[in-house]
Coordinates of C-alpha atoms and ligand atoms in Angstrom, one line a residue:
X1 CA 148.4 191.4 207.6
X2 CA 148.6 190.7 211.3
X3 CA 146.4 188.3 212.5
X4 CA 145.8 187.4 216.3
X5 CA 148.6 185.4 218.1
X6 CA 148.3 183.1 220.8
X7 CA 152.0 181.7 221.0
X8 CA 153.1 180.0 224.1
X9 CA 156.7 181.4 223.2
X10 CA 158.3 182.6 221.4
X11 CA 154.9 184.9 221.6
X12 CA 153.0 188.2 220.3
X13 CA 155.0 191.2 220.8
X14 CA 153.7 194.5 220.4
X15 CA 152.8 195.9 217.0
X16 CA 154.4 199.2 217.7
X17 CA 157.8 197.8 219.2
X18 CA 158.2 195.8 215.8
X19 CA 157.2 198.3 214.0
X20 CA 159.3 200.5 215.7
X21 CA 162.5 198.1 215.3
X22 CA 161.5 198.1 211.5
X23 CA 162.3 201.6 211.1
X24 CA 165.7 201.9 213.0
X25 CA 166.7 198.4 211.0
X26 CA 168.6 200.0 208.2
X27 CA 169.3 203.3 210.0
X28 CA 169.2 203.4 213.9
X29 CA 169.1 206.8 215.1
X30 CA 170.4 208.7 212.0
X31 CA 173.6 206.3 212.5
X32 CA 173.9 204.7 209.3
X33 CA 173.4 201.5 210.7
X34 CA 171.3 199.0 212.8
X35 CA 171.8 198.4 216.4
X36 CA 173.3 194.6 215.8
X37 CA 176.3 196.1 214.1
X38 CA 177.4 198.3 217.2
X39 CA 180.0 197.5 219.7
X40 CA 178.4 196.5 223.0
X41 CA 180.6 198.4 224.6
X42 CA 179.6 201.8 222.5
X43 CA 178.2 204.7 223.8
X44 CA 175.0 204.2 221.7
X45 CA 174.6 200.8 223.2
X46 CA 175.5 201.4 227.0
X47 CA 173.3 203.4 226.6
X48 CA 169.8 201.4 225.6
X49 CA 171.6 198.8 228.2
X50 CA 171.1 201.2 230.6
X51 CA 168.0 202.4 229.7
X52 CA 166.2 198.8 229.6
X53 CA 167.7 198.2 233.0
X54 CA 165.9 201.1 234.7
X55 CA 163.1 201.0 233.3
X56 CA 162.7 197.4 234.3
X57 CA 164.0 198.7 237.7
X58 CA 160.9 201.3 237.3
X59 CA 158.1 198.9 236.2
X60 CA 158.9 196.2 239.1
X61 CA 160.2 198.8 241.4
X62 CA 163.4 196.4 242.1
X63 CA 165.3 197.6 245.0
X64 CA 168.7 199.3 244.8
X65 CA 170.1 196.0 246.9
X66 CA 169.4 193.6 243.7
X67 CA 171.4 193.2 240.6
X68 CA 169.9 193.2 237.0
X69 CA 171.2 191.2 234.4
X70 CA 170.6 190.3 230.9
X71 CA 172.0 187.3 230.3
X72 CA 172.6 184.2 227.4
X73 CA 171.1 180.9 226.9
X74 CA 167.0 181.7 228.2
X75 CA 165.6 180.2 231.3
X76 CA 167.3 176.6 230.7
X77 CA 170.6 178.3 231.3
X78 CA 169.5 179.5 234.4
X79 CA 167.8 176.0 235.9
X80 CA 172.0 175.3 236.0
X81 CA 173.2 178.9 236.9
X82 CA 170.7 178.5 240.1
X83 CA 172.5 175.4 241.8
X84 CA 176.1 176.2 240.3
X85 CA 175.3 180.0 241.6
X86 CA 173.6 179.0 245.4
X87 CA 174.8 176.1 246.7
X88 CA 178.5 176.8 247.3
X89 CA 177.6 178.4 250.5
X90 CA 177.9 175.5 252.6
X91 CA 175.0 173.6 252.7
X92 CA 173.8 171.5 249.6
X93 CA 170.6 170.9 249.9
X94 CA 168.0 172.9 247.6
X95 CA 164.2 172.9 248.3
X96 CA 161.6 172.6 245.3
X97 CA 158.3 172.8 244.6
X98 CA 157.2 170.4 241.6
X99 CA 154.3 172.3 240.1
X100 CA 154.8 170.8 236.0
X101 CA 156.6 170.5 233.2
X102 CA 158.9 173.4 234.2
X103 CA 159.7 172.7 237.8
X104 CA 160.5 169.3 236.5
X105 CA 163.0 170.5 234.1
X106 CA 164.3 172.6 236.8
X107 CA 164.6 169.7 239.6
X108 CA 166.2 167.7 236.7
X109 CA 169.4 170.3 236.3
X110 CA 169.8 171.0 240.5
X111 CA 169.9 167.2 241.3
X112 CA 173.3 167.5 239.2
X113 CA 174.7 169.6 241.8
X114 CA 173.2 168.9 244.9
X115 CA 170.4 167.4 247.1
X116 CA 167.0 168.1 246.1
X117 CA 164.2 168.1 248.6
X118 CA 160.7 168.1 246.5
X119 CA 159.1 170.2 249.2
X120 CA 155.4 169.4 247.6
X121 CA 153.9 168.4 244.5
X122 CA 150.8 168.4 242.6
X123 CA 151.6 165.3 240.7
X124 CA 148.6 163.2 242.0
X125 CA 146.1 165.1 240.4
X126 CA 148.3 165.5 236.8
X127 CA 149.8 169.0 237.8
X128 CA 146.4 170.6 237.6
X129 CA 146.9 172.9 240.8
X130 CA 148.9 174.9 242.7
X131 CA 150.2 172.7 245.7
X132 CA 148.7 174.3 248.7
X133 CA 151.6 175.9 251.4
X134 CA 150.2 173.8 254.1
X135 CA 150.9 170.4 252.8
X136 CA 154.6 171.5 252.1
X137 CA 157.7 170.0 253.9
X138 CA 160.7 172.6 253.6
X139 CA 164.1 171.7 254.5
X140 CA 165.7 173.2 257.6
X141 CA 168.5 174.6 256.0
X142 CA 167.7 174.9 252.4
X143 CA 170.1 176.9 249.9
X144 CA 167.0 178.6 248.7
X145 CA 163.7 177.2 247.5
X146 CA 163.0 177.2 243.7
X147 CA 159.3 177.1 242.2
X148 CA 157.3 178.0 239.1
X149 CA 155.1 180.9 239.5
X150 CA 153.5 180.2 235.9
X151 CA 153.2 176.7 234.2
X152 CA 153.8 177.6 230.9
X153 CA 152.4 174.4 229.6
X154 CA 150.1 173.2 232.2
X155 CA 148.1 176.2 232.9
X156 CA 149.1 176.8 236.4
X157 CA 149.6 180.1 238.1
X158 CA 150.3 180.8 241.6
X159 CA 148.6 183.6 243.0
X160 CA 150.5 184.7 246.0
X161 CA 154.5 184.4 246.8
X162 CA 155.2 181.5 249.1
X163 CA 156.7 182.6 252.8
X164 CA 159.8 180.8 253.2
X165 CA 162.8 181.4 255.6
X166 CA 165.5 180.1 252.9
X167 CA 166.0 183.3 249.2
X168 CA 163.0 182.3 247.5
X169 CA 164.1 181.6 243.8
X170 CA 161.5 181.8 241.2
X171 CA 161.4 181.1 237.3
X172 CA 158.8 183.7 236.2
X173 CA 159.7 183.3 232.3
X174 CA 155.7 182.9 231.7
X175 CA 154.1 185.6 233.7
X176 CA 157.0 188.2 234.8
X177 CA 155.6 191.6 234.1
X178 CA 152.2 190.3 234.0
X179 CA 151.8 191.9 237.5
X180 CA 152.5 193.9 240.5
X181 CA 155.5 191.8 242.3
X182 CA 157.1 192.1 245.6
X183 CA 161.1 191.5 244.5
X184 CA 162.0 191.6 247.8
X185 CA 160.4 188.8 248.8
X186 CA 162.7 187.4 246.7
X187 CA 166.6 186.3 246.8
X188 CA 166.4 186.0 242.7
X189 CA 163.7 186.0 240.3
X190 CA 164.9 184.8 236.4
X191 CA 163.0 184.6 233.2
X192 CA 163.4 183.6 229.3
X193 CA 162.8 186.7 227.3
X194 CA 160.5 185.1 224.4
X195 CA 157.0 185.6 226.3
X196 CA 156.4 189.3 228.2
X197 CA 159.7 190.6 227.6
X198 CA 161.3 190.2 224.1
X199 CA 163.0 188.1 221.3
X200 CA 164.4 183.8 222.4
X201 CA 167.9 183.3 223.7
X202 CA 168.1 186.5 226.1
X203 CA 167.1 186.2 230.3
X204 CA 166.9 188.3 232.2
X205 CA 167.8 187.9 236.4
X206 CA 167.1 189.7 239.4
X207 CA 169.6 188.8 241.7
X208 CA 170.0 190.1 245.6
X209 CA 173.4 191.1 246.2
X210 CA 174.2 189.0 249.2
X211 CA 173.3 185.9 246.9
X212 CA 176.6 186.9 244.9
X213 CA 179.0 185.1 246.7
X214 CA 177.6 181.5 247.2
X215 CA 178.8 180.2 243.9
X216 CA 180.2 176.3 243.7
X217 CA 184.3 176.2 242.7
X218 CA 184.1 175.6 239.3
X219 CA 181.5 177.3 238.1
X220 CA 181.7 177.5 234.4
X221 CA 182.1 181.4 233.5
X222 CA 179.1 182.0 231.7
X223 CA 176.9 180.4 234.2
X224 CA 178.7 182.7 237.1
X225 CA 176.1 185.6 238.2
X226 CA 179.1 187.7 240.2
X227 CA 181.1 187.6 236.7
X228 CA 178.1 188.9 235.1
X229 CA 176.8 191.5 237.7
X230 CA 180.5 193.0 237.6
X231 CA 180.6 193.6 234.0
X232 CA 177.6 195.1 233.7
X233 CA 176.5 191.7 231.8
X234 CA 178.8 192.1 229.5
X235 CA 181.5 189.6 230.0
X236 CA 181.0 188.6 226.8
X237 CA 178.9 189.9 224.1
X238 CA 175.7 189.7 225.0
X239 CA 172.5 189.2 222.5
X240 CA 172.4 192.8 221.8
X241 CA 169.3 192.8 219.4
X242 CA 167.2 190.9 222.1
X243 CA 168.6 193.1 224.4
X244 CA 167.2 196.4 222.4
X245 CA 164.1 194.7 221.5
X246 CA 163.2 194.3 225.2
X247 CA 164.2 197.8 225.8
X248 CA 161.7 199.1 223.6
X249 CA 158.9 196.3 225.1
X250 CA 159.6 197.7 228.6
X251 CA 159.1 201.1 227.4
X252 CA 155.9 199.9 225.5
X253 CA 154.5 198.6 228.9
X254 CA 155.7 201.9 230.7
X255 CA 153.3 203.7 228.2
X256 CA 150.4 200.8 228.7
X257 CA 150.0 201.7 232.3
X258 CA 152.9 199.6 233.9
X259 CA 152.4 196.2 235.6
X260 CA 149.3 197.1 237.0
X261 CA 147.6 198.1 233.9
X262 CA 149.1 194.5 232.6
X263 CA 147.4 193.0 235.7
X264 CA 144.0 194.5 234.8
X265 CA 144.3 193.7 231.1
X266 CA 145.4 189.7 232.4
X267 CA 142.6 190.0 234.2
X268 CA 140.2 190.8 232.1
X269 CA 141.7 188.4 229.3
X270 CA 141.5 185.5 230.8
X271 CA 138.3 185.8 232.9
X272 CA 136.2 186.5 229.6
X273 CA 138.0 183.2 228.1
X274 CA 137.6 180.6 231.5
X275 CA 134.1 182.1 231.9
X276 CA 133.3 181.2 228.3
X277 CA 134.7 177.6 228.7
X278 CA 133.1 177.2 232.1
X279 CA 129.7 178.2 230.3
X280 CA 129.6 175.7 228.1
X281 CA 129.5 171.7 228.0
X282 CA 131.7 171.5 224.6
X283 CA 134.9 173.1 225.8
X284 CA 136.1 172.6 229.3
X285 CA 140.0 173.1 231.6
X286 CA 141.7 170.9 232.9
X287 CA 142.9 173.1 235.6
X288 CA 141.4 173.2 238.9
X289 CA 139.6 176.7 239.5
X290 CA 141.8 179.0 241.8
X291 CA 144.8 177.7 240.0
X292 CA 144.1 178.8 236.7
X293 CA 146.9 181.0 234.7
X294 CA 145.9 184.0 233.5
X295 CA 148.8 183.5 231.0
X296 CA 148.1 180.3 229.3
X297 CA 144.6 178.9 229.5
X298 CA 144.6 175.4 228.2
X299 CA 140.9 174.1 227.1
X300 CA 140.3 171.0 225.5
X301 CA 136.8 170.1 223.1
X302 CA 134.3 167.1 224.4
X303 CA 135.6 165.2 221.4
X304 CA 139.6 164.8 221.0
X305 CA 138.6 164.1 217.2
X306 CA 137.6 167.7 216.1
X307 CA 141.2 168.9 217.4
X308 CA 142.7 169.0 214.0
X309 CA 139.2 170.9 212.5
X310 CA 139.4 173.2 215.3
X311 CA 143.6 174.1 214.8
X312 CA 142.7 174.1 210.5
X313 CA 139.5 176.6 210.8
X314 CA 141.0 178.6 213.8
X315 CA 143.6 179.4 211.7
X316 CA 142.1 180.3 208.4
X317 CA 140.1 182.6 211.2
X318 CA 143.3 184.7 211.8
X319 CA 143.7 182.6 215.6
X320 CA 147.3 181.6 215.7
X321 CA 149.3 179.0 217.4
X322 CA 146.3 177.5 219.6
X323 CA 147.7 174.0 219.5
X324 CA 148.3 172.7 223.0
X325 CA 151.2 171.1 224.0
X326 CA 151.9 167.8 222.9
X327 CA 152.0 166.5 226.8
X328 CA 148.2 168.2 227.8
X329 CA 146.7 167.8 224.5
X330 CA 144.1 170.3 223.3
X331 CA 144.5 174.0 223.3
X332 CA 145.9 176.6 224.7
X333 CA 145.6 180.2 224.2
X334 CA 148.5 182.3 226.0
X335 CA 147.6 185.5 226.5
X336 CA 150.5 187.5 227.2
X337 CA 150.7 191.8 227.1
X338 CA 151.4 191.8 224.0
X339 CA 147.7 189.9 223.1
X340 CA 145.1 192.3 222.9
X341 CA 141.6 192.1 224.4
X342 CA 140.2 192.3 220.9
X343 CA 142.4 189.1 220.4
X344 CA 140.0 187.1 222.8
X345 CA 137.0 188.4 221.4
X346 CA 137.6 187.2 217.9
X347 CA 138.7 183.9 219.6
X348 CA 135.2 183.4 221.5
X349 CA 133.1 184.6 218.3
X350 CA 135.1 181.7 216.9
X351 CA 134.7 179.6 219.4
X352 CA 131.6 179.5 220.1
X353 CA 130.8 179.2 216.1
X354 CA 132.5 175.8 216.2
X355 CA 130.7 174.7 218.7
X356 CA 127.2 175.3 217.2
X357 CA 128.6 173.2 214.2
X358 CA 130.0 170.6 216.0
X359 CA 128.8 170.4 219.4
Ligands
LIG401 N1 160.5 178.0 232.2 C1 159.3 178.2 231.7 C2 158.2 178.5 232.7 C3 159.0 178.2 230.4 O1 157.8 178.5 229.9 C4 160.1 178.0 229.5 C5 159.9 178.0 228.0 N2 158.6 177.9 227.5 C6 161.3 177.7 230.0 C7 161.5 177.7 231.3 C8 162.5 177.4 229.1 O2 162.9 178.6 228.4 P1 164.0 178.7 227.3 O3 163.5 178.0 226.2 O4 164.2 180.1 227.2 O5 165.2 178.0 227.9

């Protein structure tokens, strides 16, 4: 039986995409076999290549003048590909904001290429906001500017796109598809697959053409955007099964409603969780109101000591994966597209069960 799954990520996917990938496993299509044991290059596949593309193209309504691209090696791949990719155009120097755990990781890879300026920072208050545009010190001539629209792990979430004069870089891996988004505000957008999109190891980038040529000499291959936008990202063989998987999520979301109905279900999801914890005096957030994700809401409980009662009984409740991350302590429930409404329901009955026990 299925029970209610609040991964972080690898997260919930749809019921009906897996259950959908359970039927073509043995017999894809009336082909005699699954879609891992066909060529890349096959008709059969080009084709569910080119249908995921689109209909990401559809859902985020990227414009023709940026490149999609399914690529190896998740996010952490691409907190190299970024500097190898952007600062071979002359100057070196790459603006970021430091937001968490992620941005950090991210800062942490470009300062092995090139300058970093940390352009503002919420590290004074633990990472618990979203650094406000008017404190921030942008270079002159920045390569781009990287930040980290979702905190995965802090609970962050920017609400608008920063204005910047440098291509505006972002690592969505937590909340892409989540909501409405204006790509061409953007010079690239990447994100891991394992959250909103599909199965661990695949990313997928949104790259504006122009950014194509800006690559530093010796850029290993697999890292190289250009090499991958020309081959149809296919250089190589890519994770084919992650790639289908995320073709069938994308149509799933398509039949949802698209982004927006994703927005409204967000919404929805994580207001009826942060008012809950805001109502009461047992559970509270440790993120600053106005900054709050509406993908990941950590909580903790007044007393640290319950933690392992609460993971042990949430569990044998059919709550999955609520454990917090080791750095923040607590909970956290993400609540990606693939988490029904019904999920946070149970979670609140629960919830607020434990606390009449224990508060
Ligand atoms: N960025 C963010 C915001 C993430 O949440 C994660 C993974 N949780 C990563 C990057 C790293 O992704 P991967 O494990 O696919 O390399």
């Amino acid at each position: 039986m299925r029970k209610f799954n609040f991964s972080a990520g690898p997260a919930a996917l749809p019921e009906a995409v897996l259950l959908q990938a359970q039927r073509e496993l043995l017999d894809w299509g009336g082909r005699g076999c699954s879609v891992m044991e066909v060529s890349h290059r096959s008709p059969e596949f080009t084709e569910v290549a080119e249908t995921a593309e689109q209909d990401l193209r559809d859902l985020l309504a990227i414009p023709q003048n940026y490149r999609v691209l399914f690529l190896h090696g998740g996010a952490t791949a691409q907190f190299s590909a970024v500097p190898w990719n952007l600062l071979g155009g002359g100057d070196r120097v790459a603006d970021y904001i430091r937001s968490g755990h992620w941005a950090d990781k991210a800062i942490v890879e470009a300062r092995r290429y090139g300058q970093v300026n940390v352009v503002a920072s919420s590290e004074d208050r633990g990472f618990t906001y979203v650094p406000g545009p008017t404190s921030w010190r942008q270079s002159e001539n920045a390569a781009y500017l990287h930040y980290t629209p979702n905190e995965t792990i802090g609970g962050v979430e920017f609400d608008y796109v920063p204005a910047v004069t440098c291509p505006l870089v972002a690592d969505m891996s937590s909340n892409i598809l989540s909501r409405p988004v204006a790509v061409e505000k953007f010079g690239m957008i990447y994100a891991g697959a394992q959250k909103n999109i599909g199965p661990s190891g695949l990313a997928v980038a949104i790259v504006r053409d122009d950014l194509l040529d800006r690559a530093l000499p010796g850029i290993p291959r697999s890292l190289n955007w250009k090499v991958a936008a020309d081959a149809g990202s296919m250089d190589n063989t890519p994770p084919t099964f992650a790639w289908y998987l995320s073709a069938l999520v994308f149509k799933w979301i398509k039949g949802q409603g698209g982004v927006e109905a994703m927005a409204e279900q967000s919404l929805r999801k994580s207001s009826l969780l942060c008012g809950f914890i805001d109502r009461s005096d047992f559970y509270s957030s440790p993120v600053e109101r106005g900054s709050r994700s509406r993908m990941n809401v950590p909580f903790t409980l007044a007393d640290a000591a319950l933690d392992h009662l609460f993971l042990q009984e949430s569990k044998a409740a059919g709550l999955l994966n609520l454990k917090g991350h080791r750095s923040v302590g607590g909970m956290r429930a993400s609540l990606y597209n693939a988490v029904p409404v019904e999920a946070v329901e149970a979670l609140l009955v629960f919830m607020a069960e434990f606390e009449q026990r224990y508060a």
